[in-house]
Protein backbone atom coordinates (compact mmCIF):
# COMPACT_ATOMS: atom_id res chain seq x y z
CA UNK A 1 0.00 0.00 0.00
CA UNK A 2 2.88 2.36 0.78
CA UNK A 3 4.52 1.65 -2.58
CA UNK A 4 1.33 2.55 -4.40
CA UNK A 5 1.08 5.82 -2.48
CA UNK A 6 4.69 6.69 -3.32
CA UNK A 7 4.12 5.85 -6.97
CA UNK A 8 1.02 8.04 -7.11
CA UNK A 9 2.97 10.93 -5.57
CA UNK A 10 6.00 10.45 -7.81
CA UNK A 11 4.12 10.07 -11.09
CA UNK A 12 2.95 13.72 -11.43
CA UNK A 13 6.39 14.94 -10.42
CA UNK A 14 8.04 12.84 -13.11
CA UNK A 15 5.58 13.86 -15.82
CA UNK A 16 5.58 17.57 -14.97
CA UNK A 17 8.62 18.38 -17.10
CA UNK A 18 7.74 16.15 -20.05
CA UNK A 19 5.00 18.29 -21.56
CA UNK A 20 6.90 21.52 -22.12
CA UNK A 21 7.14 22.60 -25.76
CA UNK A 22 10.20 24.37 -27.13
CA UNK A 23 9.25 28.06 -27.43
CA UNK A 24 12.34 29.43 -29.12
CA UNK A 25 12.26 30.28 -32.84
CA UNK A 26 14.21 28.23 -35.33
CA UNK A 27 17.45 29.69 -36.66
CA UNK A 28 18.97 28.67 -39.97
CA UNK A 29 22.40 29.93 -41.04
CA UNK A 30 22.39 32.57 -38.29
CA UNK A 31 19.05 34.12 -39.33
CA UNK A 32 15.50 33.78 -38.08
CA UNK A 33 13.64 31.18 -40.15
CA UNK A 34 10.08 32.39 -39.46
CA UNK A 35 7.95 34.89 -41.28
CA UNK A 36 8.34 38.61 -40.68
CA UNK A 37 5.52 40.37 -38.86
CA UNK A 38 3.91 43.14 -40.93
CA UNK A 39 3.43 46.55 -39.37
CA UNK A 40 -0.03 47.98 -38.71
CA UNK A 41 0.28 50.63 -41.38
CA UNK A 42 1.21 47.96 -43.93
CA UNK A 43 -1.82 45.75 -43.37
CA UNK A 44 -4.63 48.12 -42.41
CA UNK A 45 -3.63 51.32 -44.20
CA UNK A 46 -2.12 49.89 -47.44
CA UNK A 47 1.42 50.94 -46.47
CA UNK A 48 0.37 54.58 -45.88
CA UNK A 49 2.30 55.60 -42.79
CA UNK A 50 0.87 59.15 -42.70
CA UNK A 51 -2.73 57.91 -42.58
CA UNK A 52 -1.80 55.51 -39.80
CA UNK A 53 -0.06 58.27 -37.84
CA UNK A 54 -3.05 60.61 -38.25
CA UNK A 55 -5.42 57.90 -37.02
CA UNK A 56 -3.27 57.25 -33.95
CA UNK A 57 -3.03 60.96 -33.13
CA UNK A 58 -6.79 61.42 -33.60
CA UNK A 59 -7.49 58.51 -31.29
CA UNK A 60 -5.14 60.01 -28.70
CA UNK A 61 -6.93 63.35 -28.86
CA UNK A 62 -10.32 61.70 -28.29
CA UNK A 63 -8.94 60.00 -25.17
CA UNK A 64 -7.71 63.30 -23.72
CA UNK A 65 -10.04 64.43 -20.94
CA UNK A 66 -9.17 68.12 -21.39
CA UNK A 67 -10.33 68.06 -25.01
CA UNK A 68 -13.47 66.09 -24.22
CA UNK A 69 -14.60 68.17 -21.23
CA UNK A 70 -14.28 71.64 -22.74
CA UNK A 71 -16.80 72.39 -25.52
PDB file of C-alpha atoms in Angstrom:
ATOM      1  CA  UNK A   1       0.000   0.000   0.000  1.00  0.00           C
ATOM      2  CA  UNK A   2       2.875   2.362   0.778  1.00  0.00           C
ATOM      3  CA  UNK A   3       4.518   1.648  -2.577  1.00  0.00           C
ATOM      4  CA  UNK A   4       1.327   2.551  -4.398  1.00  0.00           C
ATOM      5  CA  UNK A   5       1.081   5.815  -2.480  1.00  0.00           C
ATOM      6  CA  UNK A   6       4.687   6.693  -3.323  1.00  0.00           C
ATOM      7  CA  UNK A   7       4.115   5.852  -6.968  1.00  0.00           C
ATOM      8  CA  UNK A   8       1.021   8.040  -7.110  1.00  0.00           C
ATOM      9  CA  UNK A   9       2.966  10.926  -5.567  1.00  0.00           C
ATOM     10  CA  UNK A  10       6.002  10.451  -7.809  1.00  0.00           C
ATOM     11  CA  UNK A  11       4.117  10.068 -11.092  1.00  0.00           C
ATOM     12  CA  UNK A  12       2.948  13.723 -11.429  1.00  0.00           C
ATOM     13  CA  UNK A  13       6.387  14.939 -10.423  1.00  0.00           C
ATOM     14  CA  UNK A  14       8.041  12.844 -13.115  1.00  0.00           C
ATOM     15  CA  UNK A  15       5.578  13.865 -15.820  1.00  0.00           C
ATOM     16  CA  UNK A  16       5.576  17.572 -14.968  1.00  0.00           C
ATOM     17  CA  UNK A  17       8.617  18.377 -17.104  1.00  0.00           C
ATOM     18  CA  UNK A  18       7.744  16.149 -20.051  1.00  0.00           C
ATOM     19  CA  UNK A  19       5.002  18.293 -21.558  1.00  0.00           C
ATOM     20  CA  UNK A  20       6.898  21.523 -22.121  1.00  0.00           C
ATOM     21  CA  UNK A  21       7.138  22.601 -25.756  1.00  0.00           C
ATOM     22  CA  UNK A  22      10.198  24.370 -27.134  1.00  0.00           C
ATOM     23  CA  UNK A  23       9.252  28.056 -27.430  1.00  0.00           C
ATOM     24  CA  UNK A  24      12.344  29.433 -29.125  1.00  0.00           C
ATOM     25  CA  UNK A  25      12.262  30.283 -32.844  1.00  0.00           C
ATOM     26  CA  UNK A  26      14.209  28.229 -35.327  1.00  0.00           C
ATOM     27  CA  UNK A  27      17.447  29.693 -36.659  1.00  0.00           C
ATOM     28  CA  UNK A  28      18.970  28.672 -39.971  1.00  0.00           C
ATOM     29  CA  UNK A  29      22.399  29.930 -41.041  1.00  0.00           C
ATOM     30  CA  UNK A  30      22.386  32.566 -38.294  1.00  0.00           C
ATOM     31  CA  UNK A  31      19.052  34.118 -39.326  1.00  0.00           C
ATOM     32  CA  UNK A  32      15.497  33.779 -38.082  1.00  0.00           C
ATOM     33  CA  UNK A  33      13.642  31.180 -40.146  1.00  0.00           C
ATOM     34  CA  UNK A  34      10.085  32.386 -39.459  1.00  0.00           C
ATOM     35  CA  UNK A  35       7.954  34.886 -41.283  1.00  0.00           C
ATOM     36  CA  UNK A  36       8.336  38.609 -40.679  1.00  0.00           C
ATOM     37  CA  UNK A  37       5.524  40.375 -38.864  1.00  0.00           C
ATOM     38  CA  UNK A  38       3.906  43.135 -40.933  1.00  0.00           C
ATOM     39  CA  UNK A  39       3.431  46.546 -39.375  1.00  0.00           C
ATOM     40  CA  UNK A  40      -0.027  47.976 -38.705  1.00  0.00           C
ATOM     41  CA  UNK A  41       0.282  50.632 -41.385  1.00  0.00           C
ATOM     42  CA  UNK A  42       1.211  47.965 -43.927  1.00  0.00           C
ATOM     43  CA  UNK A  43      -1.825  45.748 -43.371  1.00  0.00           C
ATOM     44  CA  UNK A  44      -4.629  48.118 -42.415  1.00  0.00           C
ATOM     45  CA  UNK A  45      -3.627  51.322 -44.204  1.00  0.00           C
ATOM     46  CA  UNK A  46      -2.124  49.889 -47.441  1.00  0.00           C
ATOM     47  CA  UNK A  47       1.422  50.936 -46.473  1.00  0.00           C
ATOM     48  CA  UNK A  48       0.367  54.576 -45.882  1.00  0.00           C
ATOM     49  CA  UNK A  49       2.299  55.602 -42.792  1.00  0.00           C
ATOM     50  CA  UNK A  50       0.874  59.151 -42.703  1.00  0.00           C
ATOM     51  CA  UNK A  51      -2.730  57.913 -42.580  1.00  0.00           C
ATOM     52  CA  UNK A  52      -1.795  55.508 -39.802  1.00  0.00           C
ATOM     53  CA  UNK A  53      -0.064  58.267 -37.837  1.00  0.00           C
ATOM     54  CA  UNK A  54      -3.049  60.611 -38.251  1.00  0.00           C
ATOM     55  CA  UNK A  55      -5.418  57.899 -37.018  1.00  0.00           C
ATOM     56  CA  UNK A  56      -3.270  57.246 -33.948  1.00  0.00           C
ATOM     57  CA  UNK A  57      -3.031  60.956 -33.126  1.00  0.00           C
ATOM     58  CA  UNK A  58      -6.789  61.418 -33.600  1.00  0.00           C
ATOM     59  CA  UNK A  59      -7.491  58.509 -31.287  1.00  0.00           C
ATOM     60  CA  UNK A  60      -5.143  60.014 -28.696  1.00  0.00           C
ATOM     61  CA  UNK A  61      -6.927  63.354 -28.863  1.00  0.00           C
ATOM     62  CA  UNK A  62     -10.321  61.696 -28.286  1.00  0.00           C
ATOM     63  CA  UNK A  63      -8.942  60.004 -25.168  1.00  0.00           C
ATOM     64  CA  UNK A  64      -7.708  63.299 -23.720  1.00  0.00           C
ATOM     65  CA  UNK A  65     -10.044  64.434 -20.937  1.00  0.00           C
ATOM     66  CA  UNK A  66      -9.172  68.118 -21.385  1.00  0.00           C
ATOM     67  CA  UNK A  67     -10.329  68.057 -25.006  1.00  0.00           C
ATOM     68  CA  UNK A  68     -13.471  66.091 -24.223  1.00  0.00           C
ATOM     69  CA  UNK A  69     -14.598  68.175 -21.228  1.00  0.00           C
ATOM     70  CA  UNK A  70     -14.280  71.640 -22.742  1.00  0.00           C
ATOM     71  CA  UNK A  71     -16.797  72.391 -25.521  1.00  0.00           C
TER      72      UNK A  71
END
